PDB file of N, CA and C in Angstrom:
ATOM      1  N   MET A   2      14.723 -48.154 -41.481  1.00  0.00           N
ATOM      2  CA  MET A   2      14.590 -46.828 -40.962  1.00  0.00           C
ATOM      3  C   MET A   2      13.496 -46.838 -39.890  1.00  0.00           C
ATOM      4  N   THR A   3      13.790 -46.238 -38.772  1.00  0.00           N
ATOM      5  CA  THR A   3      12.806 -46.158 -37.698  1.00  0.00           C
ATOM      6  C   THR A   3      12.186 -44.771 -37.676  1.00  0.00           C
ATOM      7  N   ARG A   4      10.938 -44.812 -37.415  1.00  0.00           N
ATOM      8  CA  ARG A   4      10.222 -43.542 -37.282  1.00  0.00           C
ATOM      9  C   ARG A   4      10.062 -43.227 -35.809  1.00  0.00           C
ATOM     10  N   SER A   5      10.287 -41.991 -35.481  1.00  0.00           N
ATOM     11  CA  SER A   5      10.017 -41.571 -34.111  1.00  0.00           C
ATOM     12  C   SER A   5       9.039 -40.404 -34.160  1.00  0.00           C
ATOM     13  N   THR A   6       8.214 -40.372 -33.187  1.00  0.00           N
ATOM     14  CA  THR A   6       7.252 -39.272 -33.118  1.00  0.00           C
ATOM     15  C   THR A   6       7.621 -38.404 -31.930  1.00  0.00           C
ATOM     16  N   ILE A   7       7.465 -37.156 -32.126  1.00  0.00           N
ATOM     17  CA  ILE A   7       7.735 -36.208 -31.048  1.00  0.00           C
ATOM     18  C   ILE A   7       6.402 -35.822 -30.439  1.00  0.00           C
ATOM     19  N   SER A   8       6.317 -36.014 -29.157  1.00  0.00           N
ATOM     20  CA  SER A   8       5.093 -35.687 -28.446  1.00  0.00           C
ATOM     21  C   SER A   8       5.307 -34.377 -27.683  1.00  0.00           C
ATOM     22  N   VAL A   9       4.429 -33.445 -27.900  1.00  0.00           N
ATOM     23  CA  VAL A   9       4.508 -32.159 -27.218  1.00  0.00           C
ATOM     24  C   VAL A   9       3.391 -32.100 -26.187  1.00  0.00           C
ATOM     25  N   ASP A  10       3.772 -31.793 -24.973  1.00  0.00           N
ATOM     26  CA  ASP A  10       2.800 -31.677 -23.890  1.00  0.00           C
ATOM     27  C   ASP A  10       1.963 -30.411 -24.106  1.00  0.00           C
ATOM     28  N   PRO A  11       0.638 -30.535 -24.274  1.00  0.00           N
ATOM     29  CA  PRO A  11      -0.193 -29.351 -24.509  1.00  0.00           C
ATOM     30  C   PRO A  11      -0.502 -28.560 -23.231  1.00  0.00           C
ATOM     31  N   MET A  12      -0.222 -29.145 -22.067  1.00  0.00           N
ATOM     32  CA  MET A  12      -0.652 -28.521 -20.819  1.00  0.00           C
ATOM     33  C   MET A  12      -0.023 -27.149 -20.543  1.00  0.00           C
ATOM     34  N   PRO A  13       1.267 -26.920 -20.784  1.00  0.00           N
ATOM     35  CA  PRO A  13       1.790 -25.572 -20.511  1.00  0.00           C
ATOM     36  C   PRO A  13       1.044 -24.476 -21.278  1.00  0.00           C
ATOM     37  N   ALA A  14       0.773 -24.705 -22.542  1.00  0.00           N
ATOM     38  CA  ALA A  14       0.044 -23.707 -23.330  1.00  0.00           C
ATOM     39  C   ALA A  14      -1.400 -23.580 -22.855  1.00  0.00           C
ATOM     40  N   LEU A  15      -2.019 -24.702 -22.526  1.00  0.00           N
ATOM     41  CA  LEU A  15      -3.397 -24.662 -22.025  1.00  0.00           C
ATOM     42  C   LEU A  15      -3.477 -23.935 -20.682  1.00  0.00           C
ATOM     43  N   ARG A  16      -2.505 -24.194 -19.799  1.00  0.00           N
ATOM     44  CA  ARG A  16      -2.473 -23.501 -18.505  1.00  0.00           C
ATOM     45  C   ARG A  16      -2.314 -21.996 -18.704  1.00  0.00           C
ATOM     46  N   ALA A  17      -1.391 -21.595 -19.575  1.00  0.00           N
ATOM     47  CA  ALA A  17      -1.150 -20.172 -19.824  1.00  0.00           C
ATOM     48  C   ALA A  17      -2.409 -19.492 -20.365  1.00  0.00           C
ATOM     49  N   ALA A  18      -3.088 -20.155 -21.275  1.00  0.00           N
ATOM     50  CA  ALA A  18      -4.320 -19.589 -21.833  1.00  0.00           C
ATOM     51  C   ALA A  18      -5.402 -19.476 -20.771  1.00  0.00           C
ATOM     52  N   ARG A  19      -5.502 -20.491 -19.928  1.00  0.00           N
ATOM     53  CA  ARG A  19      -6.516 -20.482 -18.860  1.00  0.00           C
ATOM     54  C   ARG A  19      -6.230 -19.383 -17.858  1.00  0.00           C
ATOM     55  N   LYS A  20      -4.947 -19.206 -17.488  1.00  0.00           N
ATOM     56  CA  LYS A  20      -4.576 -18.137 -16.558  1.00  0.00           C
ATOM     57  C   LYS A  20      -4.893 -16.768 -17.156  1.00  0.00           C
ATOM     58  N   ALA A  21      -4.601 -16.587 -18.432  1.00  0.00           N
ATOM     59  CA  ALA A  21      -4.909 -15.310 -19.089  1.00  0.00           C
ATOM     60  C   ALA A  21      -6.409 -15.041 -19.063  1.00  0.00           C
ATOM     61  N   ALA A  22      -7.211 -16.074 -19.306  1.00  0.00           N
ATOM     62  CA  ALA A  22      -8.668 -15.912 -19.281  1.00  0.00           C
ATOM     63  C   ALA A  22      -9.165 -15.563 -17.883  1.00  0.00           C
ATOM     64  N   VAL A  23      -8.612 -16.220 -16.869  1.00  0.00           N
ATOM     65  CA  VAL A  23      -9.006 -15.927 -15.484  1.00  0.00           C
ATOM     66  C   VAL A  23      -8.640 -14.482 -15.139  1.00  0.00           C
ATOM     67  N   ASN A  24      -7.428 -14.071 -15.486  1.00  0.00           N
ATOM     68  CA  ASN A  24      -7.011 -12.699 -15.196  1.00  0.00           C
ATOM     69  C   ASN A  24      -7.893 -11.690 -15.917  1.00  0.00           C
ATOM     70  N   ASP A  25      -8.239 -11.958 -17.174  1.00  0.00           N
ATOM     71  CA  ASP A  25      -9.138 -11.059 -17.910  1.00  0.00           C
ATOM     72  C   ASP A  25     -10.489 -10.961 -17.216  1.00  0.00           C
ATOM     73  N   ASN A  26     -10.997 -12.104 -16.740  1.00  0.00           N
ATOM     74  CA  ASN A  26     -12.287 -12.143 -16.059  1.00  0.00           C
ATOM     75  C   ASN A  26     -12.239 -11.326 -14.765  1.00  0.00           C
ATOM     76  N   PHE A  27     -11.190 -11.504 -13.980  1.00  0.00           N
ATOM     77  CA  PHE A  27     -11.062 -10.763 -12.728  1.00  0.00           C
ATOM     78  C   PHE A  27     -10.853  -9.273 -12.996  1.00  0.00           C
ATOM     79  N   ASN A  28     -10.051  -8.945 -13.994  1.00  0.00           N
ATOM     80  CA  ASN A  28      -9.816  -7.537 -14.309  1.00  0.00           C
ATOM     81  C   ASN A  28     -11.100  -6.848 -14.733  1.00  0.00           C
ATOM     82  N   ALA A  29     -11.915  -7.519 -15.520  1.00  0.00           N
ATOM     83  CA  ALA A  29     -13.187  -6.938 -15.952  1.00  0.00           C
ATOM     84  C   ALA A  29     -14.109  -6.725 -14.760  1.00  0.00           C
ATOM     85  N   ALA A  30     -14.094  -7.637 -13.804  1.00  0.00           N
ATOM     86  CA  ALA A  30     -14.968  -7.533 -12.632  1.00  0.00           C
ATOM     87  C   ALA A  30     -14.521  -6.442 -11.679  1.00  0.00           C
ATOM     88  N   ASN A  31     -13.260  -6.059 -11.727  1.00  0.00           N
ATOM     89  CA  ASN A  31     -12.734  -5.075 -10.780  1.00  0.00           C
ATOM     90  C   ASN A  31     -12.548  -3.694 -11.382  1.00  0.00           C
ATOM     91  N   ALA A  32     -13.061  -3.464 -12.565  1.00  0.00           N
ATOM     92  CA  ALA A  32     -12.761  -2.231 -13.273  1.00  0.00           C
ATOM     93  C   ALA A  32     -13.735  -1.089 -12.987  1.00  0.00           C
ATOM     94  N   SER A  33     -14.716  -1.294 -12.155  1.00  0.00           N
ATOM     95  CA  SER A  33     -15.712  -0.249 -11.963  1.00  0.00           C
ATOM     96  C   SER A  33     -15.142   0.939 -11.195  1.00  0.00           C
ATOM     97  N   HIS A  34     -15.687   2.090 -11.493  1.00  0.00           N
ATOM     98  CA  HIS A  34     -15.282   3.315 -10.816  1.00  0.00           C
ATOM     99  C   HIS A  34     -15.475   3.196  -9.302  1.00  0.00           C
ATOM    100  N   VAL A  35     -16.605   2.659  -8.893  1.00  0.00           N
ATOM    101  CA  VAL A  35     -16.910   2.550  -7.466  1.00  0.00           C
ATOM    102  C   VAL A  35     -15.880   1.679  -6.759  1.00  0.00           C
ATOM    103  N   GLU A  36     -15.525   0.551  -7.357  1.00  0.00           N
ATOM    104  CA  GLU A  36     -14.544  -0.333  -6.721  1.00  0.00           C
ATOM    105  C   GLU A  36     -13.172   0.320  -6.657  1.00  0.00           C
ATOM    106  N   GLN A  37     -12.802   1.036  -7.692  1.00  0.00           N
ATOM    107  CA  GLN A  37     -11.521   1.742  -7.670  1.00  0.00           C
ATOM    108  C   GLN A  37     -11.532   2.843  -6.607  1.00  0.00           C
ATOM    109  N   ALA A  38     -12.646   3.541  -6.482  1.00  0.00           N
ATOM    110  CA  ALA A  38     -12.766   4.586  -5.469  1.00  0.00           C
ATOM    111  C   ALA A  38     -12.675   3.998  -4.068  1.00  0.00           C
ATOM    112  N   HIS A  39     -13.316   2.855  -3.856  1.00  0.00           N
ATOM    113  CA  HIS A  39     -13.256   2.211  -2.534  1.00  0.00           C
ATOM    114  C   HIS A  39     -11.823   1.804  -2.194  1.00  0.00           C
ATOM    115  N   LEU A  40     -11.113   1.274  -3.161  1.00  0.00           N
ATOM    116  CA  LEU A  40      -9.721   0.893  -2.931  1.00  0.00           C
ATOM    117  C   LEU A  40      -8.891   2.111  -2.564  1.00  0.00           C
ATOM    118  N   GLN A  41      -9.062   3.207  -3.291  1.00  0.00           N
ATOM    119  CA  GLN A  41      -8.299   4.416  -3.004  1.00  0.00           C
ATOM    120  C   GLN A  41      -8.635   4.957  -1.626  1.00  0.00           C
ATOM    121  N   LYS A  42      -9.928   5.007  -1.306  1.00  0.00           N
ATOM    122  CA  LYS A  42     -10.322   5.527   0.015  1.00  0.00           C
ATOM    123  C   LYS A  42      -9.783   4.643   1.136  1.00  0.00           C
ATOM    124  N   ARG A  43      -9.726   3.355   0.894  1.00  0.00           N
ATOM    125  CA  ARG A  43      -9.182   2.447   1.903  1.00  0.00           C
ATOM    126  C   ARG A  43      -7.710   2.771   2.176  1.00  0.00           C
ATOM    127  N   LEU A  44      -6.960   3.040   1.109  1.00  0.00           N
ATOM    128  CA  LEU A  44      -5.555   3.415   1.271  1.00  0.00           C
ATOM    129  C   LEU A  44      -5.420   4.727   2.029  1.00  0.00           C
ATOM    130  N   TRP A  45      -6.258   5.702   1.697  1.00  0.00           N
ATOM    131  CA  TRP A  45      -6.222   6.980   2.404  1.00  0.00           C
ATOM    132  C   TRP A  45      -6.623   6.816   3.863  1.00  0.00           C
ATOM    133  N   ALA A  46      -7.597   5.962   4.129  1.00  0.00           N
ATOM    134  CA  ALA A  46      -8.072   5.758   5.499  1.00  0.00           C
ATOM    135  C   ALA A  46      -6.980   5.185   6.395  1.00  0.00           C
ATOM    136  N   GLN A  47      -6.128   4.356   5.818  1.00  0.00           N
ATOM    137  CA  GLN A  47      -5.058   3.748   6.621  1.00  0.00           C
ATOM    138  C   GLN A  47      -4.083   4.782   7.175  1.00  0.00           C
ATOM    139  N   THR A  48      -3.984   5.928   6.518  1.00  0.00           N
ATOM    140  CA  THR A  48      -3.043   6.969   6.962  1.00  0.00           C
ATOM    141  C   THR A  48      -3.753   8.260   7.360  1.00  0.00           C
ATOM    142  N   LEU A  49      -5.068   8.221   7.471  1.00  0.00           N
ATOM    143  CA  LEU A  49      -5.871   9.406   7.778  1.00  0.00           C
ATOM    144  C   LEU A  49      -5.540  10.563   6.842  1.00  0.00           C
ATOM    145  N   ASP A  50      -5.440  10.240   5.572  1.00  0.00           N
ATOM    146  CA  ASP A  50      -5.087  11.212   4.542  1.00  0.00           C
ATOM    147  C   ASP A  50      -6.155  12.298   4.447  1.00  0.00           C
ATOM    148  N   ASP A  51      -5.713  13.551   4.327  1.00  0.00           N
ATOM    149  CA  ASP A  51      -6.640  14.680   4.246  1.00  0.00           C
ATOM    150  C   ASP A  51      -7.499  14.671   2.982  1.00  0.00           C
ATOM    151  N   ARG A  52      -7.184  13.821   2.015  1.00  0.00           N
ATOM    152  CA  ARG A  52      -8.035  13.729   0.830  1.00  0.00           C
ATOM    153  C   ARG A  52      -9.405  13.143   1.159  1.00  0.00           C
ATOM    154  N   LEU A  53      -9.561  12.607   2.368  1.00  0.00           N
ATOM    155  CA  LEU A  53     -10.878  12.142   2.818  1.00  0.00           C
ATOM    156  C   LEU A  53     -11.725  13.284   3.383  1.00  0.00           C
ATOM    157  N   LYS A  54     -11.100  14.418   3.628  1.00  0.00           N
ATOM    158  CA  LYS A  54     -11.802  15.535   4.276  1.00  0.00           C
ATOM    159  C   LYS A  54     -13.048  15.996   3.526  1.00  0.00           C
ATOM    160  N   PRO A  55     -13.022  16.172   2.203  1.00  0.00           N
ATOM    161  CA  PRO A  55     -14.265  16.606   1.542  1.00  0.00           C
ATOM    162  C   PRO A  55     -15.450  15.666   1.795  1.00  0.00           C
ATOM    163  N   GLU A  56     -15.210  14.365   1.742  1.00  0.00           N
ATOM    164  CA  GLU A  56     -16.308  13.430   2.010  1.00  0.00           C
ATOM    165  C   GLU A  56     -16.703  13.464   3.481  1.00  0.00           C
ATOM    166  N   ALA A  57     -15.717  13.555   4.356  1.00  0.00           N
ATOM    167  CA  ALA A  57     -16.019  13.641   5.790  1.00  0.00           C
ATOM    168  C   ALA A  57     -16.872  14.872   6.078  1.00  0.00           C
ATOM    169  N   ASP A  58     -16.510  16.002   5.455  1.00  0.00           N
ATOM    170  CA  ASP A  58     -17.294  17.228   5.640  1.00  0.00           C
ATOM    171  C   ASP A  58     -18.724  17.053   5.124  1.00  0.00           C
ATOM    172  N   LEU A  59     -18.872  16.386   3.978  1.00  0.00           N
ATOM    173  CA  LEU A  59     -20.218  16.134   3.452  1.00  0.00           C
ATOM    174  C   LEU A  59     -21.064  15.328   4.429  1.00  0.00           C
ATOM    175  N   ARG A  60     -20.420  14.402   5.120  1.00  0.00           N
ATOM    176  CA  ARG A  60     -21.126  13.533   6.064  1.00  0.00           C
ATOM    177  C   ARG A  60     -21.250  14.157   7.451  1.00  0.00           C
ATOM    178  N   GLY A  61     -20.540  15.272   7.674  1.00  0.00           N
ATOM    179  CA  GLY A  61     -20.591  15.931   8.981  1.00  0.00           C
ATOM    180  C   GLY A  61     -19.804  15.188  10.044  1.00  0.00           C
ATOM    181  N   ILE A  62     -18.733  14.504   9.631  1.00  0.00           N
ATOM    182  CA  ILE A  62     -17.893  13.758  10.568  1.00  0.00           C
ATOM    183  C   ILE A  62     -16.432  14.125  10.321  1.00  0.00           C
ATOM    184  N   THR A  63     -15.560  13.658  11.195  1.00  0.00           N
ATOM    185  CA  THR A  63     -14.140  13.928  11.035  1.00  0.00           C
ATOM    186  C   THR A  63     -13.506  12.924  10.081  1.00  0.00           C
ATOM    187  N   VAL A  64     -12.299  13.253   9.636  1.00  0.00           N
ATOM    188  CA  VAL A  64     -11.544  12.330   8.791  1.00  0.00           C
ATOM    189  C   VAL A  64     -11.313  11.013   9.537  1.00  0.00           C
ATOM    190  N   ALA A  65     -10.989  11.102  10.817  1.00  0.00           N
ATOM    191  CA  ALA A  65     -10.749   9.889  11.609  1.00  0.00           C
ATOM    192  C   ALA A  65     -12.005   9.029  11.700  1.00  0.00           C
ATOM    193  N   GLU A  66     -13.166   9.652  11.860  1.00  0.00           N
ATOM    194  CA  GLU A  66     -14.416   8.890  11.923  1.00  0.00           C
ATOM    195  C   GLU A  66     -14.716   8.229  10.579  1.00  0.00           C
ATOM    196  N   LEU A  67     -14.509   8.973   9.480  1.00  0.00           N
ATOM    197  CA  LEU A  67     -14.727   8.395   8.155  1.00  0.00           C
ATOM    198  C   LEU A  67     -13.750   7.255   7.901  1.00  0.00           C
ATOM    199  N   ALA A  68     -12.492   7.445   8.291  1.00  0.00           N
ATOM    200  CA  ALA A  68     -11.487   6.391   8.113  1.00  0.00           C
ATOM    201  C   ALA A  68     -11.906   5.125   8.865  1.00  0.00           C
ATOM    202  N   ALA A  69     -12.424   5.283  10.065  1.00  0.00           N
ATOM    203  CA  ALA A  69     -12.866   4.128  10.848  1.00  0.00           C
ATOM    204  C   ALA A  69     -14.007   3.394  10.148  1.00  0.00           C
ATOM    205  N   ILE A  70     -14.939   4.152   9.560  1.00  0.00           N
ATOM    206  CA  ILE A  70     -16.051   3.542   8.827  1.00  0.00           C
ATOM    207  C   ILE A  70     -15.527   2.754   7.630  1.00  0.00           C
ATOM    208  N   ILE A  71     -14.619   3.370   6.882  1.00  0.00           N
ATOM    209  CA  ILE A  71     -14.066   2.726   5.686  1.00  0.00           C
ATOM    210  C   ILE A  71     -13.324   1.449   6.051  1.00  0.00           C
ATOM    211  N   LEU A  72     -12.483   1.527   7.074  1.00  0.00           N
ATOM    212  CA  LEU A  72     -11.663   0.368   7.452  1.00  0.00           C
ATOM    213  C   LEU A  72     -12.468  -0.740   8.120  1.00  0.00           C
ATOM    214  N   ALA A  73     -13.666  -0.428   8.600  1.00  0.00           N
ATOM    215  CA  ALA A  73     -14.517  -1.454   9.209  1.00  0.00           C
ATOM    216  C   ALA A  73     -15.214  -2.307   8.146  1.00  0.00           C
ATOM    217  N   LYS A  74     -15.252  -1.819   6.909  1.00  0.00           N
ATOM    218  CA  LYS A  74     -15.889  -2.574   5.824  1.00  0.00           C
ATOM    219  C   LYS A  74     -14.947  -3.670   5.342  1.00  0.00           C
ATOM    220  N   PRO A  75     -15.497  -4.754   4.819  1.00  0.00           N
ATOM    221  CA  PRO A  75     -14.638  -5.828   4.312  1.00  0.00           C
ATOM    222  C   PRO A  75     -13.795  -5.352   3.131  1.00  0.00           C
ATOM    223  N   ASP A  76     -12.590  -5.859   3.042  1.00  0.00           N
ATOM    224  CA  ASP A  76     -11.691  -5.535   1.941  1.00  0.00           C
ATOM    225  C   ASP A  76     -11.989  -6.484   0.792  1.00  0.00           C
ATOM    226  N   THR A  77     -12.885  -6.087  -0.098  1.00  0.00           N
ATOM    227  CA  THR A  77     -13.321  -6.967  -1.179  1.00  0.00           C
ATOM    228  C   THR A  77     -12.206  -7.251  -2.176  1.00  0.00           C
ATOM    229  N   PHE A  78     -11.302  -6.308  -2.362  1.00  0.00           N
ATOM    230  CA  PHE A  78     -10.193  -6.549  -3.287  1.00  0.00           C
ATOM    231  C   PHE A  78      -9.294  -7.662  -2.769  1.00  0.00           C
ATOM    232  N   ALA A  79      -8.983  -7.635  -1.482  1.00  0.00           N
ATOM    233  CA  ALA A  79      -8.132  -8.680  -0.904  1.00  0.00           C
ATOM    234  C   ALA A  79      -8.827 -10.039  -0.980  1.00  0.00           C
ATOM    235  N   ALA A  80     -10.119 -10.053  -0.729  1.00  0.00           N
ATOM    236  CA  ALA A  80     -10.868 -11.316  -0.797  1.00  0.00           C
ATOM    237  C   ALA A  80     -10.875 -11.871  -2.213  1.00  0.00           C
ATOM    238  N   ARG A  81     -11.080 -11.003  -3.213  1.00  0.00           N
ATOM    239  CA  ARG A  81     -11.074 -11.469  -4.603  1.00  0.00           C
ATOM    240  C   ARG A  81      -9.697 -11.937  -5.027  1.00  0.00           C
ATOM    241  N   GLU A  82      -8.665 -11.236  -4.559  1.00  0.00           N
ATOM    242  CA  GLU A  82      -7.307 -11.650  -4.930  1.00  0.00           C
ATOM    243  C   GLU A  82      -6.995 -13.022  -4.360  1.00  0.00           C
ATOM    244  N   LEU A  83      -7.468 -13.317  -3.164  1.00  0.00           N
ATOM    245  CA  LEU A  83      -7.268 -14.643  -2.589  1.00  0.00           C
ATOM    246  C   LEU A  83      -7.964 -15.708  -3.436  1.00  0.00           C
ATOM    247  N   VAL A  84      -9.170 -15.413  -3.920  1.00  0.00           N
ATOM    248  CA  VAL A  84      -9.884 -16.345  -4.798  1.00  0.00           C
ATOM    249  C   VAL A  84      -9.088 -16.539  -6.087  1.00  0.00           C
ATOM    250  N   ARG A  85      -8.597 -15.430  -6.673  1.00  0.00           N
ATOM    251  CA  ARG A  85      -7.827 -15.517  -7.918  1.00  0.00           C
ATOM    252  C   ARG A  85      -6.571 -16.361  -7.726  1.00  0.00           C
ATOM    253  N   GLN A  86      -5.865 -16.155  -6.629  1.00  0.00           N
ATOM    254  CA  GLN A  86      -4.657 -16.936  -6.355  1.00  0.00           C
ATOM    255  C   GLN A  86      -4.987 -18.418  -6.194  1.00  0.00           C
ATOM    256  N   SER A  87      -6.101 -18.714  -5.535  1.00  0.00           N
ATOM    257  CA  SER A  87      -6.531 -20.103  -5.369  1.00  0.00           C
ATOM    258  C   SER A  87      -6.789 -20.761  -6.722  1.00  0.00           C
ATOM    259  N   ILE A  88      -7.430 -20.019  -7.623  1.00  0.00           N
ATOM    260  CA  ILE A  88      -7.707 -20.544  -8.966  1.00  0.00           C
ATOM    261  C   ILE A  88      -6.399 -20.783  -9.708  1.00  0.00           C
ATOM    262  N   MET A  89      -5.449 -19.854  -9.590  1.00  0.00           N
ATOM    263  CA  MET A  89      -4.163 -20.018 -10.274  1.00  0.00           C
ATOM    264  C   MET A  89      -3.431 -21.272  -9.790  1.00  0.00           C
ATOM    265  N   ILE A  90      -3.503 -21.558  -8.513  1.00  0.00           N
ATOM    266  CA  ILE A  90      -2.875 -22.760  -7.957  1.00  0.00           C
ATOM    267  C   ILE A  90      -3.567 -24.013  -8.492  1.00  0.00           C
ATOM    268  N   GLN A  91      -4.905 -23.968  -8.596  1.00  0.00           N
ATOM    269  CA  GLN A  91      -5.636 -25.104  -9.175  1.00  0.00           C
ATOM    270  C   GLN A  91      -5.224 -25.328 -10.633  1.00  0.00           C
ATOM    271  N   ILE A  92      -5.037 -24.238 -11.367  1.00  0.00           N
ATOM    272  CA  ILE A  92      -4.608 -24.350 -12.768  1.00  0.00           C
ATOM    273  C   ILE A  92      -3.229 -24.980 -12.850  1.00  0.00           C
ATOM    274  N   ASP A  93      -2.315 -24.537 -11.988  1.00  0.00           N
ATOM    275  CA  ASP A  93      -0.967 -25.109 -11.974  1.00  0.00           C
ATOM    276  C   ASP A  93      -0.985 -26.599 -11.653  1.00  0.00           C
ATOM    277  N   ALA A  94      -1.920 -27.010 -10.819  1.00  0.00           N
ATOM    278  CA  ALA A  94      -1.981 -28.412 -10.394  1.00  0.00           C
ATOM    279  C   ALA A  94      -2.709 -29.313 -11.387  1.00  0.00           C
ATOM    280  N   ALA A  95      -3.457 -28.729 -12.312  1.00  0.00           N
ATOM    281  CA  ALA A  95      -4.220 -29.538 -13.276  1.00  0.00           C
ATOM    282  C   ALA A  95      -3.266 -30.315 -14.181  1.00  0.00           C
ATOM    283  N   THR A  96      -3.606 -31.560 -14.412  1.00  0.00           N
ATOM    284  CA  THR A  96      -2.750 -32.414 -15.250  1.00  0.00           C
ATOM    285  C   THR A  96      -3.394 -32.802 -16.575  1.00  0.00           C
ATOM    286  N   THR A  97      -4.685 -32.493 -16.737  1.00  0.00           N
ATOM    287  CA  THR A  97      -5.370 -32.832 -17.986  1.00  0.00           C
ATOM    288  C   THR A  97      -6.220 -31.647 -18.443  1.00  0.00           C
ATOM    289  N   PRO A  98      -6.522 -31.581 -19.728  1.00  0.00           N
ATOM    290  CA  PRO A  98      -7.420 -30.521 -20.208  1.00  0.00           C
ATOM    291  C   PRO A  98      -8.784 -30.557 -19.503  1.00  0.00           C
ATOM    292  N   ALA A  99      -9.263 -31.744 -19.181  1.00  0.00           N
ATOM    293  CA  ALA A  99     -10.564 -31.856 -18.495  1.00  0.00           C
ATOM    294  C   ALA A  99     -10.505 -31.227 -17.109  1.00  0.00           C
ATOM    295  N   GLU A 100      -9.393 -31.430 -16.404  1.00  0.00           N
ATOM    296  CA  GLU A 100      -9.252 -30.805 -15.078  1.00  0.00           C
ATOM    297  C   GLU A 100      -9.235 -29.278 -15.222  1.00  0.00           C
ATOM    298  N   LEU A 101      -8.559 -28.771 -16.235  1.00  0.00           N
ATOM    299  CA  LEU A 101      -8.542 -27.320 -16.464  1.00  0.00           C
ATOM    300  C   LEU A 101      -9.949 -26.802 -16.730  1.00  0.00           C
ATOM    301  N   ALA A 102     -10.677 -27.503 -17.557  1.00  0.00           N
ATOM    302  CA  ALA A 102     -12.037 -27.069 -17.911  1.00  0.00           C
ATOM    303  C   ALA A 102     -12.969 -27.069 -16.707  1.00  0.00           C
ATOM    304  N   ALA A 103     -12.700 -27.906 -15.718  1.00  0.00           N
ATOM    305  CA  ALA A 103     -13.565 -28.011 -14.543  1.00  0.00           C
ATOM    306  C   ALA A 103     -13.330 -26.898 -13.531  1.00  0.00           C
ATOM    307  N   ILE A 104     -12.266 -26.127 -13.707  1.00  0.00           N
ATOM    308  CA  ILE A 104     -11.945 -25.071 -12.738  1.00  0.00           C
ATOM    309  C   ILE A 104     -12.801 -23.850 -13.021  1.00  0.00           C
ATOM    310  N   ASN A 105     -13.482 -23.362 -11.990  1.00  0.00           N
ATOM    311  CA  ASN A 105     -14.298 -22.146 -12.126  1.00  0.00           C
ATOM    312  C   ASN A 105     -13.364 -20.952 -12.028  1.00  0.00           C
ATOM    313  N   GLY A 106     -13.226 -20.213 -13.114  1.00  0.00           N
ATOM    314  CA  GLY A 106     -12.310 -19.080 -13.142  1.00  0.00           C
ATOM    315  C   GLY A 106     -12.968 -17.732 -12.999  1.00  0.00           C
ATOM    316  N   SER A 107     -14.092 -17.676 -12.278  1.00  0.00           N
ATOM    317  CA  SER A 107     -14.807 -16.423 -12.105  1.00  0.00           C
ATOM    318  C   SER A 107     -14.611 -15.877 -10.707  1.00  0.00           C
ATOM    319  N   PRO A 108     -14.663 -14.535 -10.573  1.00  0.00           N
ATOM    320  CA  PRO A 108     -14.605 -13.952  -9.235  1.00  0.00           C
ATOM    321  C   PRO A 108     -15.798 -14.411  -8.398  1.00  0.00           C
ATOM    322  N   ALA A 109     -15.591 -14.451  -7.113  1.00  0.00           N
ATOM    323  CA  ALA A 109     -16.684 -14.884  -6.214  1.00  0.00           C
ATOM    324  C   ALA A 109     -17.782 -13.864  -6.167  1.00  0.00           C
TER     325      ALA A 109
END
């Protein structure tokens, strides 16, 4: 009688767990009220939405002027998403548990 052993590749499960941890880390970093407000205002600024008017009035400027100020600021959400995507690609490319452990899964 011959014995055969079945070998299961642990990497798919390890990759999935690592991706979940990275996503949890990024989600926690992006959950602040201020960051959500900045994202919303950025969307409104792109279309000169009148929902910017109360803040524009507080600042003594027009909606168009406020929109220009908002859009001149760096898009931190897009920058973080690019970092997250880069990490996900590194995770997909990892071939050993040690390579997975070496990947920094934190937002920049």
